[in-house]
PDB file of C-alpha atoms and ligand atoms in Angstrom:
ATOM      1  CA  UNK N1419      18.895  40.644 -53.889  1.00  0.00           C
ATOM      2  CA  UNK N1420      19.370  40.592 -50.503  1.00  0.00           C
ATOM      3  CA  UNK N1421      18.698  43.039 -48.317  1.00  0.00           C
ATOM      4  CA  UNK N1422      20.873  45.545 -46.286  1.00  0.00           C
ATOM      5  CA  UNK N1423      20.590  45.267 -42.148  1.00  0.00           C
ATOM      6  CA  UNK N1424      21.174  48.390 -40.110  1.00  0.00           C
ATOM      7  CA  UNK N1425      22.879  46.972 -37.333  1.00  0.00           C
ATOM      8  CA  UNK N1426      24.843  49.708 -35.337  1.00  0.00           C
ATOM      9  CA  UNK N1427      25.838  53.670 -35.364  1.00  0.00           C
ATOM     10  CA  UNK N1428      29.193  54.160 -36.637  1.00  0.00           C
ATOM     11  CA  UNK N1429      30.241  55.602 -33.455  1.00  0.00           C
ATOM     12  CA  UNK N1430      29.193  52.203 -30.882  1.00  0.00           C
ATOM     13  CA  UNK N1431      32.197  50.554 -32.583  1.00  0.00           C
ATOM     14  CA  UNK N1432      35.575  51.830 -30.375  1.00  0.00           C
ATOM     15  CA  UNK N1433      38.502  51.789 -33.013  1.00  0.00           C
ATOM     16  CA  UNK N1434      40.364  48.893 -33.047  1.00  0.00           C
ATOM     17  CA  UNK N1435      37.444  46.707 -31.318  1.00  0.00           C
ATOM     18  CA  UNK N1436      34.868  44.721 -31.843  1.00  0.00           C
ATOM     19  CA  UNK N1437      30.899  44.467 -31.298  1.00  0.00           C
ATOM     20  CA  UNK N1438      27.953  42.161 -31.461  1.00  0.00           C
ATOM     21  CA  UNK N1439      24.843  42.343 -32.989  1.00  0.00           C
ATOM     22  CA  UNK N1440      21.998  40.086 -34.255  1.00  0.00           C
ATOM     23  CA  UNK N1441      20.730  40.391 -38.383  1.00  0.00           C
ATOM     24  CA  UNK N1442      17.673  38.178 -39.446  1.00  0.00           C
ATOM     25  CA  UNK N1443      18.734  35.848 -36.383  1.00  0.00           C
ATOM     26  CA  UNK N1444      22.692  35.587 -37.186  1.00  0.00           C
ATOM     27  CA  UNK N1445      25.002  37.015 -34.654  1.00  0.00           C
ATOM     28  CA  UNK N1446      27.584  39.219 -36.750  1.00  0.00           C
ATOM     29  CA  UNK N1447      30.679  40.185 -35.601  1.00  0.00           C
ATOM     30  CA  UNK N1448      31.122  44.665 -36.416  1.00  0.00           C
ATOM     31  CA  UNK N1449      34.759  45.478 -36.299  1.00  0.00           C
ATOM     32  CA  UNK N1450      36.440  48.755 -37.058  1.00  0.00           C
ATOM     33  CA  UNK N1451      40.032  48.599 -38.339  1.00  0.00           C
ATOM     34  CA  UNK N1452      42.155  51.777 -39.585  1.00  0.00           C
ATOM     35  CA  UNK N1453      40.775  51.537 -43.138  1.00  0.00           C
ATOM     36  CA  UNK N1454      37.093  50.785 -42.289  1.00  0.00           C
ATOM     37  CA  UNK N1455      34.037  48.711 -40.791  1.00  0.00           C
ATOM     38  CA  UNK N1456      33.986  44.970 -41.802  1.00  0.00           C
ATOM     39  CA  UNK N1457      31.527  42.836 -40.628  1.00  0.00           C
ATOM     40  CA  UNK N1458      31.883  38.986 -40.384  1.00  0.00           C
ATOM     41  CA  UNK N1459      29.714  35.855 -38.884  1.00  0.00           C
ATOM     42  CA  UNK N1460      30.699  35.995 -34.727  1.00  0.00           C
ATOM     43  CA  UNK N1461      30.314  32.551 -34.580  1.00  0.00           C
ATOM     44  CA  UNK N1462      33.917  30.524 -35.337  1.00  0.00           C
ATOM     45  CA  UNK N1463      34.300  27.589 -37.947  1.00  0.00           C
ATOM     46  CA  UNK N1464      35.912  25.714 -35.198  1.00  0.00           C
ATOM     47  CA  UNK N1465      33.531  25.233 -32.347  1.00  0.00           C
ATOM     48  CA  UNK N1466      30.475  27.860 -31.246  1.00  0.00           C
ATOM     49  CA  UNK N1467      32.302  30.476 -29.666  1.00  0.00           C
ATOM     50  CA  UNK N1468      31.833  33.833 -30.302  1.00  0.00           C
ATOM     51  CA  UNK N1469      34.998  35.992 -31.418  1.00  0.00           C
ATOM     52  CA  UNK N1470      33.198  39.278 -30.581  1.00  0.00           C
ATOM     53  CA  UNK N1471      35.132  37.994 -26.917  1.00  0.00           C
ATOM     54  CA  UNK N1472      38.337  37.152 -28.707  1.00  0.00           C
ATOM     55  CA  UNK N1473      41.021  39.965 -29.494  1.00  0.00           C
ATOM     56  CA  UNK N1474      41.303  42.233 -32.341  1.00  0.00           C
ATOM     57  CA  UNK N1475      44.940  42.456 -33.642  1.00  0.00           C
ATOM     58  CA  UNK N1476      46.491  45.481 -34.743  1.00  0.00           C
ATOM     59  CA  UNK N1477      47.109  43.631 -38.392  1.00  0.00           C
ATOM     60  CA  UNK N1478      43.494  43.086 -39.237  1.00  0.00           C
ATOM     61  CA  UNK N1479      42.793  39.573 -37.554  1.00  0.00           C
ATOM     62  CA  UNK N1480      40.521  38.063 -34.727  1.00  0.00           C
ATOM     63  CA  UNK N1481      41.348  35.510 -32.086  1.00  0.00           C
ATOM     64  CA  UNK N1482      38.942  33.333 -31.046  1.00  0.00           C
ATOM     65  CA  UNK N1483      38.877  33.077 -27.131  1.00  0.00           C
ATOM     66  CA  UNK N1484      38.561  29.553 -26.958  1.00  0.00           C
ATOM     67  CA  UNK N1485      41.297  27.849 -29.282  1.00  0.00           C
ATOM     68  CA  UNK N1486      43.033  30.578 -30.548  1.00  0.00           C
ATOM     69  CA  UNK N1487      42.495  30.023 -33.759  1.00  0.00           C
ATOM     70  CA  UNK N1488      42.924  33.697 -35.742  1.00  0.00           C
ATOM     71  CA  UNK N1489      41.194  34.501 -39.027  1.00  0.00           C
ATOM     72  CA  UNK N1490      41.797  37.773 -41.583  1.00  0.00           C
ATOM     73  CA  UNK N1491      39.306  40.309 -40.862  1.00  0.00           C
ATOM     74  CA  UNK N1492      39.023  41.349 -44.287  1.00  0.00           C
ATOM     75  CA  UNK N1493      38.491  38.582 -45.902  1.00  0.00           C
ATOM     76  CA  UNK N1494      37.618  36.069 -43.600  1.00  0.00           C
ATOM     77  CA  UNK N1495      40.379  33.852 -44.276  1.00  0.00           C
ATOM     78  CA  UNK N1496      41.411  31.515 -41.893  1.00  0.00           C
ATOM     79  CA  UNK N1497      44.749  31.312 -40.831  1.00  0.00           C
ATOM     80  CA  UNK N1498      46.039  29.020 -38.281  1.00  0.00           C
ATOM     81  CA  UNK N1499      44.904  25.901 -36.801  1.00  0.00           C
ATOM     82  CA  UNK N1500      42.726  24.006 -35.645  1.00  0.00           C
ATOM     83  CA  UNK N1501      41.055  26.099 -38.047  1.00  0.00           C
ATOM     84  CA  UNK N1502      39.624  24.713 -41.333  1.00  0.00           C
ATOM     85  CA  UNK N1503      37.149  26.446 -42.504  1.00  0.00           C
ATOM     86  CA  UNK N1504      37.328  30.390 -43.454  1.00  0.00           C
ATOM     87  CA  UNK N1505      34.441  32.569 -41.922  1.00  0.00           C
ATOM     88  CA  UNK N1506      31.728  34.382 -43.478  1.00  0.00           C
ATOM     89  CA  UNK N1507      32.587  38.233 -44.498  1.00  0.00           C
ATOM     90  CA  UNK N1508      29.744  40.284 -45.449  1.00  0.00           C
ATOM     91  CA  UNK N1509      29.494  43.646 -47.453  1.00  0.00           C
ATOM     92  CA  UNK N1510      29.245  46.687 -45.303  1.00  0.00           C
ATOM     93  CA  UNK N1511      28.254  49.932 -46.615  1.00  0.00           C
ATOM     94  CA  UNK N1512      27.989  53.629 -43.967  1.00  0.00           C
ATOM     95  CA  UNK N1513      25.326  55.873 -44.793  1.00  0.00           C
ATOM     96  CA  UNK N1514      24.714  58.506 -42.332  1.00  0.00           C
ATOM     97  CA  UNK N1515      26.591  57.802 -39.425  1.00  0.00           C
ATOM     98  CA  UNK N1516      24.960  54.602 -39.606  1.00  0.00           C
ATOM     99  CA  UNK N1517      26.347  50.392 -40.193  1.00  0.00           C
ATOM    100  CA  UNK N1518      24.715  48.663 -42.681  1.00  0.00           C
ATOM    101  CA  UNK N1519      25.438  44.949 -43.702  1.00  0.00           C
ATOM    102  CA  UNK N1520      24.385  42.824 -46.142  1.00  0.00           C
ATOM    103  CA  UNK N1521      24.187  39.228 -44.921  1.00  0.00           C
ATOM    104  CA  UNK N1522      25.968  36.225 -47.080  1.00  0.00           C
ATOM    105  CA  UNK N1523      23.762  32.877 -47.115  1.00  0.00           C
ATOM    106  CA  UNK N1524      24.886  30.625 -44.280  1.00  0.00           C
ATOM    107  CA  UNK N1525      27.518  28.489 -45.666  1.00  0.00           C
TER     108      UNK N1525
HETATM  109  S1  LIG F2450      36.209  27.574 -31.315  1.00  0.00           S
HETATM  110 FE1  LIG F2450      37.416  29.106 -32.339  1.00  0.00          FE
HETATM  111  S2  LIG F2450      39.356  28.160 -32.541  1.00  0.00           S
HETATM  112 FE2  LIG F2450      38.146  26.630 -31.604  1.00  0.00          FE
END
């Protein structure tokens, strides 16, 4: 079993946005969309940059600032090239205001 992180208040993420934070050493990308908090590696499949810099779409997905390439929030699915690997989502769960997340293994 693996245990659950508390990595942010509720109320650090603005709506729409973004943050970073670090969870047993692996940056994770917090994101609130219209339906909830989803949580997902920060680091891109493609090439070390950090989305938590890219741009949140209104539909659910992330840019990465450095190629573009855009994955699905929600499930992590990548969508566009030069993408070719989908990224890590991992379970969130609010208790109390606060952001809990349960990391996946590393792929
Ligand atoms: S590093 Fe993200 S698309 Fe290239």
């Amino acid at each position: 079993m693996t245990d659950w992180h508390d990595v942010a208040a509720e109320s650090d993420i603005p709506d729409g946005d973004v943050i970073g934070r670090i969870a047993a050493d692996r940056q994770i990308a917090i994101f609130k969309l219209s339906d909830g908090v989803f949580a997902t590696d920060a680091i891109c499949t493609h090439g070390n940059a950090n989305l938590c810099g890219g741009f949140v779409e209104d539909d659910g997905q992330i840019e990465c600032p450095l190629h573009q390439g855009r994955f699905d929030i929600r499930s992590g699915k990548a969508l566009c090239e030069p993408l070719a690997h989908d990224l890590a989502v991992h379970p969130v769960r609010l208790e109390g205001g606060r952001v809990f997340v349960q990391l996946k293994p590393a792929a």
